[in-house]
Amino acid sequence: MDKMRKILMFCLLLAGICSPVFSGEWRAHVVKTLDALVSSCVVVPCSFTHPGGNLPSSRLRGIWHRRDKWDEIIYDEDKTKILDNYKDRTQMLGHLGQNNCTLEIVDVRDHDNGPFCFRIELVRTEDNKPTKDKFSFVEECVEFNMLPDAPAPTLNHPPTAIEGQPYTVTCSIIHTCPSHWPKLSWTGRIGEIREDHKDIRYGNWETQSILTFVPEEKDDHGEITCTAEFFGQKTSSKSFSLYVKRAQSYNHIIIPTVVAIGTAVIFGILCILMAKKYNMWNRLSRLSRRQEKPDSDTFFSLTHITTNTLIFYRRPRGDMVDFGHTPNNATCGADQKASKPRFPSPKSQPKSYNYKEDLDDGDDYVNTADLNVYGNI
């Protein structure tokens, strides 16, 4: 008896441990809350798990319905079962064979707030009819926070731009419709644009547009606007005023300094050239005056030599000429006349005179230029 009781207890324990596997436990993961822009679109991330191996999509059927009313279906493969308000507005983006049950709703309306839940059914491959295996995840439903107006984008940029240096502005917008990205555009300035899309989890996505340009002085106090256009033609924009700071430049110091130094150098060179030209002209002028009129010393010397250069014509041998050196006791006849030569002297009597008489009989004159004349001062 005790042995049977132990066997029974062991079987119950084993059944309790293995019950989730054999009973086929299914689980779903759905985002609980999302923002939905009216007239735009929204995508609800959804995934599910099930025991056993992967099942093909042909064996599975996904359905989205209201939480409290299973018959109010907003999506089904059989479009005849979809409520009229949701026909052609809902579709399954994921593949059930990959455990993806993501739902997209376009042309969102005010009454599309939910909550909406996911249900999965197994079907027979022969006639595609559902079986009794149906799993509805009423505890994993999504509700929408309806947005009547498009949210404004966010601008991220440095407070001041520097002239001549690259300037970057980032425009970003958060949305819940990755199947139709918002379009971001720029006005007021053109440049290099780069776009990026990020999944920030829980059904929220961020679209970025990065504008890079080189500001100029004319861009100062200009307005730059980023406009976001959502699916469904709703738009929003954000603007800011650009302040451009002039690049630090020392040209206002360097240029006047260089001009002043250059002017001083040129002026100095001109002064040197003018001084050299004046000295050369002065020398030429002096040389010209010397050639035209000798100086006083040269003139006196030439005059003295000319005065003392005399030509004496010799008289006949019978006659005697007294040059002023006749002895005191010498007498002269009445018929003879003595002439005393006169030698002009500018200051005093000459120091000495040496006369050399040419005794050659054939000579008719004596040239005192061949004599050594002293007395020049």
Short mmCIF file of C-alpha atoms in Angstrom, two decimals:
data_model
loop_
_atom_site.label_atom_id
_atom_site.label_comp_id
_atom_site.label_asym_id
_atom_site.label_seq_id
_atom_site.Cartn_x
_atom_site.Cartn_y
_atom_site.Cartn_z
CA MET A 1 0.00 0.00 0.00
CA ASP A 2 2.71 2.43 0.88
CA LYS A 3 4.50 1.44 -2.27
CA MET A 4 1.47 2.28 -4.42
CA ARG A 5 1.04 5.61 -2.65
CA LYS A 6 4.65 6.53 -3.39
CA ILE A 7 4.25 5.64 -7.04
CA LEU A 8 1.10 7.79 -7.28
CA MET A 9 2.77 10.75 -5.68
CA PHE A 10 5.70 10.44 -8.03
CA CYS A 11 3.40 10.43 -11.04
CA LEU A 12 1.55 13.51 -9.83
CA LEU A 13 4.83 15.34 -9.28
CA LEU A 14 6.05 14.40 -12.74
CA ALA A 15 2.77 15.56 -14.27
CA GLY A 16 3.03 18.85 -12.46
CA ILE A 17 6.52 19.43 -13.77
CA CYS A 18 5.78 18.44 -17.34
CA SER A 19 2.32 19.97 -17.62
CA PRO A 20 3.40 23.22 -19.37
CA VAL A 21 5.13 21.28 -22.09
CA PHE A 22 2.44 18.75 -22.71
CA SER A 23 -0.37 21.21 -22.35
CA GLY A 24 1.20 23.51 -24.98
CA GLU A 25 1.66 26.85 -23.17
CA TRP A 26 1.71 29.90 -25.48
CA ARG A 27 2.90 33.39 -24.59
CA ALA A 28 2.70 36.77 -26.36
CA HIS A 29 4.66 40.01 -25.90
CA VAL A 30 2.88 43.21 -26.89
CA VAL A 31 3.72 46.84 -26.14
CA LYS A 32 1.16 48.11 -23.67
CA THR A 33 0.98 51.82 -24.64
CA LEU A 34 1.87 53.78 -27.79
CA ASP A 35 1.29 57.26 -29.16
CA ALA A 36 -0.79 57.34 -32.33
CA LEU A 37 -1.00 60.42 -34.57
CA VAL A 38 -4.48 60.92 -35.96
CA SER A 39 -4.63 60.54 -39.76
CA SER A 40 -1.14 59.02 -39.76
CA CYS A 41 -0.07 55.45 -38.97
CA VAL A 42 1.04 53.37 -36.02
CA VAL A 43 2.91 50.07 -35.75
CA VAL A 44 2.40 47.75 -32.77
CA PRO A 45 5.40 45.47 -32.08
CA CYS A 46 4.24 41.95 -31.21
CA SER A 47 5.90 38.57 -30.80
CA PHE A 48 4.86 35.22 -29.39
CA THR A 49 6.36 31.93 -28.27
CA HIS A 50 4.99 28.40 -28.21
CA PRO A 51 6.27 24.97 -27.15
CA GLY A 52 7.78 22.57 -29.59
CA GLY A 53 9.48 23.40 -32.87
CA ASN A 54 8.75 26.14 -35.38
CA LEU A 55 5.42 26.02 -37.11
CA PRO A 56 4.93 27.15 -40.71
CA SER A 57 2.84 30.21 -41.40
CA SER A 58 0.33 28.03 -43.23
CA ARG A 59 -0.50 26.29 -39.94
CA LEU A 60 -1.08 29.55 -38.07
CA ARG A 61 -3.68 32.28 -38.26
CA GLY A 62 -3.30 35.64 -36.52
CA ILE A 63 -6.23 37.75 -35.38
CA TRP A 64 -6.50 41.15 -33.67
CA HIS A 65 -9.69 42.02 -31.81
CA ARG A 66 -11.01 44.21 -29.04
CA ARG A 67 -10.31 43.02 -25.54
CA ASP A 68 -13.86 42.61 -24.32
CA LYS A 69 -15.42 41.72 -27.66
CA TRP A 70 -13.76 38.85 -29.42
CA ASP A 71 -16.08 39.14 -32.37
CA GLU A 72 -15.07 42.76 -33.09
CA ILE A 73 -12.11 41.93 -35.22
CA ILE A 74 -9.87 44.69 -36.57
CA TYR A 75 -7.57 42.33 -38.48
CA ASP A 76 -8.00 38.86 -39.97
CA GLU A 77 -6.76 37.10 -43.04
CA ASP A 78 -10.40 36.73 -43.97
CA LYS A 79 -11.29 40.36 -44.68
CA THR A 80 -14.98 39.60 -44.51
CA LYS A 81 -14.63 39.20 -40.74
CA ILE A 82 -13.05 42.65 -40.25
CA LEU A 83 -15.16 45.51 -38.98
CA ASP A 84 -16.07 47.99 -41.66
CA ASN A 85 -14.25 50.84 -39.89
CA TYR A 86 -10.97 48.90 -40.11
CA LYS A 87 -11.14 47.42 -43.54
CA ASP A 88 -8.12 48.34 -45.69
CA ARG A 89 -6.58 50.09 -42.70
CA THR A 90 -4.90 47.20 -40.92
CA GLN A 91 -2.32 44.61 -41.92
CA MET A 92 0.09 42.15 -40.38
CA LEU A 93 3.69 43.21 -40.99
CA GLY A 94 5.37 40.20 -39.39
CA HIS A 95 5.44 36.56 -40.44
CA LEU A 96 3.69 34.18 -38.07
CA GLY A 97 6.14 31.44 -38.96
CA GLN A 98 8.86 33.65 -37.44
CA ASN A 99 6.75 34.27 -34.31
CA ASN A 100 6.15 37.86 -35.39
CA CYS A 101 2.65 39.29 -34.97
CA THR A 102 3.37 43.00 -35.55
CA LEU A 103 0.29 45.03 -36.54
CA GLU A 104 0.09 48.22 -38.63
CA ILE A 105 -2.86 50.63 -38.60
CA VAL A 106 -2.99 53.46 -41.16
CA ASP A 107 -5.27 56.46 -41.37
CA VAL A 108 -5.58 56.44 -37.60
CA ARG A 109 -8.85 57.80 -36.28
CA ASP A 110 -9.93 59.13 -32.91
CA HIS A 111 -11.83 55.97 -31.95
CA ASP A 112 -8.82 53.71 -32.62
CA ASN A 113 -7.67 53.96 -29.06
CA GLY A 114 -8.14 50.26 -28.18
CA PRO A 115 -7.35 48.23 -26.25
CA PHE A 116 -6.58 45.62 -28.91
CA CYS A 117 -5.39 42.06 -28.25
CA PHE A 118 -3.78 39.34 -30.33
CA ARG A 119 -5.14 35.80 -30.80
CA ILE A 120 -3.56 32.93 -32.67
CA GLU A 121 -5.26 29.82 -34.06
CA LEU A 122 -3.92 26.59 -35.47
CA VAL A 123 -5.44 25.40 -38.72
CA ARG A 124 -5.40 22.17 -40.66
CA THR A 125 -3.37 22.30 -43.83
CA GLU A 126 -5.89 20.22 -45.82
CA ASP A 127 -8.87 22.55 -45.76
CA ASN A 128 -7.36 25.52 -43.88
CA LYS A 129 -10.01 25.28 -41.23
CA PRO A 130 -9.24 26.24 -37.65
CA THR A 131 -8.81 23.64 -35.02
CA LYS A 132 -9.78 23.73 -31.42
CA ASP A 133 -6.30 25.06 -30.55
CA LYS A 134 -6.89 28.77 -30.06
CA PHE A 135 -4.83 31.07 -27.85
CA SER A 136 -5.95 34.60 -27.02
CA PHE A 137 -3.61 36.84 -25.02
CA VAL A 138 -6.06 39.16 -23.30
CA GLU A 139 -3.49 40.18 -20.76
CA GLU A 140 -1.12 41.44 -23.49
CA CYS A 141 -3.07 44.19 -25.18
CA VAL A 142 -2.14 47.61 -26.53
CA GLU A 143 -3.77 51.01 -25.94
CA PHE A 144 -3.15 54.18 -27.95
CA ASN A 145 -2.63 57.70 -26.79
CA MET A 146 -4.26 59.68 -29.58
CA LEU A 147 -2.33 62.75 -30.84
CA PRO A 148 -4.47 65.23 -32.77
CA ASP A 149 -1.46 67.33 -33.83
CA ALA A 150 1.94 66.32 -35.06
CA PRO A 151 4.73 66.66 -32.49
CA ALA A 152 7.36 69.31 -33.21
CA PRO A 153 10.86 68.16 -34.06
CA THR A 154 13.78 68.76 -31.73
CA LEU A 155 16.77 70.84 -32.82
CA ASN A 156 20.20 70.27 -31.39
CA HIS A 157 22.93 72.76 -32.37
CA PRO A 158 25.73 74.87 -30.86
CA PRO A 159 24.56 78.29 -29.66
CA THR A 160 26.98 80.19 -31.88
CA ALA A 161 28.53 79.43 -35.24
CA ILE A 162 32.05 80.55 -36.19
CA GLU A 163 32.58 81.99 -39.62
CA GLY A 164 34.47 79.65 -41.91
CA GLN A 165 34.19 76.59 -39.66
CA PRO A 166 31.79 73.64 -40.22
CA TYR A 167 28.54 73.95 -38.31
CA THR A 168 26.21 71.01 -37.61
CA VAL A 169 22.50 71.07 -36.78
CA THR A 170 20.56 67.92 -35.88
CA CYS A 171 16.80 67.72 -36.34
CA SER A 172 15.10 64.72 -34.76
CA ILE A 173 11.54 63.51 -34.42
CA ILE A 174 10.10 60.60 -32.40
CA HIS A 175 7.32 58.59 -33.99
CA THR A 176 5.59 55.19 -33.83
CA CYS A 177 5.34 54.34 -37.52
CA PRO A 178 8.60 52.82 -38.82
CA SER A 179 6.85 51.50 -41.92
CA HIS A 180 6.46 55.10 -43.16
CA TRP A 181 9.34 57.30 -42.00
CA PRO A 182 8.63 60.99 -41.44
CA LYS A 183 10.34 63.20 -44.01
CA LEU A 184 12.60 65.91 -42.59
CA SER A 185 13.51 68.91 -44.73
CA TRP A 186 15.49 72.13 -44.23
CA THR A 187 14.84 75.71 -45.26
CA GLY A 188 16.98 78.78 -44.80
CA ARG A 189 20.29 77.05 -45.49
CA ILE A 190 21.58 74.34 -47.76
CA GLY A 191 24.43 71.96 -47.06
CA GLU A 192 25.29 68.31 -46.63
CA ILE A 193 22.37 66.30 -45.22
CA ARG A 194 22.53 62.85 -43.66
CA GLU A 195 19.55 60.87 -42.34
CA ASP A 196 19.48 58.22 -39.64
CA HIS A 197 16.79 56.01 -38.06
CA LYS A 198 17.05 54.53 -34.58
CA ASP A 199 14.92 52.06 -32.68
CA ILE A 200 14.62 53.48 -29.16
CA ARG A 201 12.58 50.46 -28.06
CA TYR A 202 9.02 49.91 -26.92
CA GLY A 203 7.63 50.79 -30.34
CA ASN A 204 9.22 54.25 -30.48
CA TRP A 205 11.55 55.29 -33.28
CA GLU A 206 13.71 58.33 -33.85
CA THR A 207 14.39 59.83 -37.25
CA GLN A 208 17.29 62.27 -37.52
CA SER A 209 18.39 64.67 -40.21
CA ILE A 210 21.89 66.09 -39.78
CA LEU A 211 22.70 69.29 -41.65
CA THR A 212 26.33 70.38 -42.00
CA PHE A 213 27.44 73.61 -43.68
CA VAL A 214 30.08 76.34 -43.44
CA PRO A 215 28.49 79.59 -42.20
CA GLU A 216 29.35 82.94 -43.70
CA GLU A 217 29.02 86.46 -42.40
CA LYS A 218 25.81 86.96 -44.39
CA ASP A 219 24.21 84.05 -42.49
CA ASP A 220 24.30 85.97 -39.23
CA HIS A 221 20.81 86.30 -37.67
CA GLY A 222 19.41 84.07 -40.41
CA GLU A 223 16.58 81.69 -39.62
CA ILE A 224 16.91 77.95 -40.20
CA THR A 225 13.82 75.75 -40.13
CA CYS A 226 13.41 71.98 -39.94
CA THR A 227 10.05 70.63 -41.13
CA ALA A 228 8.74 67.13 -40.38
CA GLU A 229 6.13 65.68 -42.72
CA PHE A 230 4.35 62.59 -41.39
CA PHE A 231 2.52 59.90 -43.28
CA GLY A 232 -0.95 61.30 -43.88
CA GLN A 233 0.46 64.78 -44.75
CA LYS A 234 0.50 66.18 -41.27
CA THR A 235 3.47 68.49 -40.70
CA SER A 236 5.28 70.28 -37.92
CA SER A 237 8.34 72.51 -37.86
CA LYS A 238 10.91 74.07 -35.58
CA SER A 239 13.11 77.12 -36.25
CA PHE A 240 16.03 78.91 -34.70
CA SER A 241 18.11 82.00 -35.39
CA LEU A 242 21.70 81.47 -36.41
CA TYR A 243 24.31 83.66 -34.78
CA VAL A 244 27.60 83.77 -36.66
CA LYS A 245 30.74 84.89 -34.85
CA ARG A 246 33.52 86.30 -36.96
CA ALA A 247 36.63 84.16 -36.96
CA GLN A 248 39.49 85.56 -34.93
CA SER A 249 41.82 87.36 -37.29
CA TYR A 250 44.85 89.52 -36.71
CA ASN A 251 44.70 91.04 -40.16
CA HIS A 252 43.65 94.37 -38.68
CA ILE A 253 46.98 94.39 -36.84
CA ILE A 254 49.25 92.64 -39.32
CA ILE A 255 48.23 94.60 -42.42
CA PRO A 256 48.78 98.11 -40.98
CA THR A 257 52.08 96.98 -39.45
CA VAL A 258 53.32 95.54 -42.73
CA VAL A 259 52.22 98.66 -44.60
CA ALA A 260 54.00 100.91 -42.09
CA ILE A 261 57.22 98.87 -42.22
CA GLY A 262 57.10 98.72 -46.01
CA THR A 263 56.56 102.47 -46.23
CA ALA A 264 59.45 103.12 -43.84
CA VAL A 265 61.78 100.84 -45.82
CA ILE A 266 60.85 102.44 -49.14
CA PHE A 267 61.27 105.91 -47.67
CA GLY A 268 64.68 104.97 -46.26
CA ILE A 269 65.83 103.56 -49.60
CA LEU A 270 64.70 106.71 -51.38
CA CYS A 271 66.58 108.87 -48.87
CA ILE A 272 69.76 106.83 -49.36
CA LEU A 273 69.47 107.03 -53.14
CA MET A 274 68.84 110.77 -53.01
CA ALA A 275 71.85 111.28 -50.70
CA LYS A 276 74.12 109.29 -53.01
CA LYS A 277 72.81 111.14 -56.02
CA TYR A 278 73.38 114.49 -54.29
CA ASN A 279 76.97 113.58 -53.33
CA MET A 280 77.73 112.43 -56.84
CA TRP A 281 76.24 115.57 -58.31
CA ASN A 282 78.24 117.71 -55.88
CA ARG A 283 81.45 115.96 -56.84
CA LEU A 284 80.75 116.36 -60.54
CA SER A 285 79.94 120.02 -59.98
CA ARG A 286 83.21 120.59 -58.15
CA LEU A 287 85.19 118.79 -60.81
CA SER A 288 83.49 120.85 -63.50
CA ARG A 289 84.34 124.12 -61.70
CA ARG A 290 87.95 123.06 -61.31
CA GLN A 291 88.23 122.34 -65.01
CA GLU A 292 86.69 125.68 -65.96
CA LYS A 293 88.62 127.85 -63.44
CA PRO A 294 91.75 126.77 -61.59
CA ASP A 295 91.92 127.34 -57.89
CA SER A 296 93.93 130.14 -56.30
CA ASP A 297 97.06 128.09 -55.59
CA THR A 298 97.22 126.67 -59.07
CA PHE A 299 96.52 130.08 -60.59
CA PHE A 300 99.29 131.75 -58.50
CA SER A 301 101.80 129.05 -59.35
CA LEU A 302 101.08 129.28 -63.07
CA THR A 303 101.21 133.07 -62.93
CA HIS A 304 104.54 133.06 -61.08
CA ILE A 305 106.10 130.58 -63.49
CA THR A 306 104.82 132.50 -66.45
CA THR A 307 106.19 135.73 -65.04
CA ASN A 308 109.57 134.21 -64.38
CA THR A 309 109.81 132.50 -67.73
CA LEU A 310 111.52 135.12 -69.82
CA ILE A 311 113.06 135.10 -73.20
CA PHE A 312 116.21 137.12 -73.52
CA TYR A 313 117.54 137.94 -76.94
CA ARG A 314 121.30 138.13 -77.03
CA ARG A 315 122.82 141.29 -78.32
CA PRO A 316 126.00 141.43 -80.28
CA ARG A 317 129.10 140.41 -78.39
CA GLY A 318 130.33 143.99 -78.24
CA ASP A 319 127.52 145.13 -76.19
CA MET A 320 127.27 144.45 -72.45
CA VAL A 321 124.17 144.01 -70.61
CA ASP A 322 124.00 144.68 -66.93
CA PHE A 323 121.47 142.52 -64.99
CA GLY A 324 121.95 144.45 -61.83
CA HIS A 325 125.14 142.71 -60.63
CA THR A 326 127.74 145.21 -61.96
CA PRO A 327 130.49 146.09 -59.50
CA ASN A 328 130.35 149.46 -57.86
CA ASN A 329 133.66 150.63 -59.43
CA ALA A 330 132.52 149.88 -62.95
CA THR A 331 131.83 152.83 -65.21
CA CYS A 332 129.74 153.14 -68.23
CA GLY A 333 130.23 155.30 -71.22
CA ALA A 334 127.92 158.04 -72.20
CA ASP A 335 126.92 156.23 -75.32
CA GLN A 336 126.06 153.13 -73.45
CA LYS A 337 122.79 152.64 -71.77
CA ALA A 338 122.26 150.14 -69.09
CA SER A 339 118.85 148.52 -68.68
CA LYS A 340 117.85 146.84 -65.49
CA PRO A 341 115.48 143.95 -65.84
CA ARG A 342 112.51 143.94 -63.63
CA PHE A 343 111.20 140.74 -62.11
CA PRO A 344 107.87 141.15 -60.42
CA SER A 345 107.63 139.34 -57.11
CA PRO A 346 104.35 138.91 -55.29
CA LYS A 347 105.80 139.05 -51.79
CA SER A 348 109.57 139.54 -51.53
CA GLN A 349 112.70 139.15 -53.49
CA PRO A 350 113.39 135.72 -54.80
CA LYS A 351 115.57 133.54 -52.71
CA SER A 352 118.13 132.81 -55.41
CA TYR A 353 118.47 132.86 -59.11
CA ASN A 354 120.74 130.61 -61.11
CA TYR A 355 121.25 131.56 -64.63
CA LYS A 356 122.83 129.38 -67.17
CA GLU A 357 124.00 131.08 -70.27
CA ASP A 358 124.26 129.18 -73.41
CA LEU A 359 127.74 130.01 -74.77
CA ASP A 360 126.93 128.50 -78.07
CA ASP A 361 127.63 131.11 -80.75
CA GLY A 362 124.84 129.88 -82.91
CA ASP A 363 122.18 130.58 -80.28
CA ASP A 364 120.22 133.78 -80.66
CA TYR A 365 118.33 133.68 -77.41
CA VAL A 366 118.36 132.41 -73.91
CA ASN A 367 115.17 130.69 -72.60
CA THR A 368 114.89 131.07 -68.88
CA ALA A 369 112.43 128.17 -68.85
CA ASP A 370 115.48 125.89 -68.87
CA LEU A 371 116.70 127.55 -65.70
CA ASN A 372 115.84 126.53 -62.16
CA VAL A 373 113.65 129.25 -60.87
CA TYR A 374 112.94 129.34 -57.18
CA GLY A 375 110.92 131.61 -55.15
CA ASN A 376 107.46 130.19 -55.77
CA ILE A 377 105.39 130.41 -52.71
#
